[in-house]
Amino acid sequence: MTPLSALNKLHQKGLFGDYKNKNEIISVSELKNLKIIQIFHYRKSNIKISSINLDNIKFPENSMQVNSNDETRILWNGPNNWLIISKNKDILKKIKKKCDDKNFAVTDLSHSRTVIELKGNNSKEILKKGCPINFNEFKLNNCANSVFHGITITIDMTDENLETLRILALRSFGESLYHGITDACLEDGYQGI
Amino acid sequence: MLEIKCPYCGKRSQNEFSYGGDASVKRPDLEKEISDQDWDNFVYFRNNPRGKHSELWQHISGCRQWFKVSRDTVSHEIFKTAKLNEEL
Ligand SMILES: [Zn+2]
């Protein structure tokens, strides 16, 4: 069985909107086949979170912080709570080895999220149109949970030179979020890839 | 719009939060005889002060944590926010 992505019938490739230079416009894409795992560390656990290493990545302990390597990113999601986003299909096995079920709640959310990636020099400007986060202080390897036109989203900044933002929302909100994002992009045009 | 300082995430816009009622209400002790009047007061009756008010808020679209806020109900000025196990 092949999994169908959330925007499977919706996302269109090509150039849209009022662009002036098509080499400088924002690209909008759907990220597929990512493993998305939520981890909760029980309050009564005796394990120190700083002692855990997942593929040489530590769990971030400060708000908005992301620790990462080439294939896996660990996002701070709240106190004792993280979101792991990985290209590695076997990451769940690795996590379960490090985080046993006496001390951690590990939930696979891969099937239940839509992931949209914005890439371009003004990606933040798109989100500013509907999200109250202070993006002037939003840097590389920052993440935040917030809202975009009333939809609860998680934002993860994966590149700073060419501003790259991943936006995650519940899969059922994917269509609505996609329309919101692409509508915000129309002013300066976007490329669906 | 209010800017509320979540004790975990820092200053965020009000529309990431939801209001959770009066923070000074205490549940009657367990395993203790309690009159209908006291239970009624706990469940239904709230003060509606003009001025400083202790409130519960949840950062529902952020870190999802509950915390306490001391807020002026007239000017909406927020004096302090604190984690649930801290003093306001
Ligand atoms: Zn928060």
Coordinates of N, CA and C and ligand atoms in Angstrom, one line a residue, chain A residues 76, chain B residues 6-10 12 17 59 62-65 67, ligand 1:
Chain A
W76 N 12.0 21.4 20.4 CA 11.4 21.6 21.7 C 9.9 22.0 21.5
Chain B
C6 N 4.3 33.8 28.6 CA 4.2 32.4 29.0 C 5.5 32.1 29.8
P7 N 5.3 31.5 31.0 CA 6.5 31.2 31.8 C 7.5 30.3 31.1
Y8 N 7.0 29.6 30.1 CA 7.9 28.6 29.4 C 8.4 29.1 28.1
C9 N 7.6 29.9 27.4 CA 7.9 30.3 26.0 C 8.3 31.8 25.9
G10 N 8.0 32.6 26.8 CA 8.2 34.0 26.7 C 7.0 34.7 26.1
R12 N 4.2 36.2 24.0 CA 3.4 35.7 22.8 C 2.1 36.5 22.8
F17 N -3.4 31.9 23.3 CA -3.8 31.5 24.7 C -5.3 31.3 24.8
H59 N -1.5 28.1 27.4 CA -0.9 28.4 26.2 C -1.2 27.3 25.2
G62 N 0.6 26.9 21.9 CA 2.0 26.9 22.1 C 2.5 25.7 22.8
C63 N 3.0 25.8 24.0 CA 3.5 24.7 24.7 C 2.5 23.9 25.5
R64 N 1.2 24.4 25.4 CA 0.1 23.7 26.0 C 0.1 23.7 27.6
Q65 N 0.9 24.5 28.2 CA 1.0 24.5 29.6 C 0.0 25.5 30.3
F67 N -0.8 28.1 33.4 CA 0.0 29.0 34.3 C -0.9 30.1 34.9
Ligands
ZN1 ZN 4.1 28.5 26.3

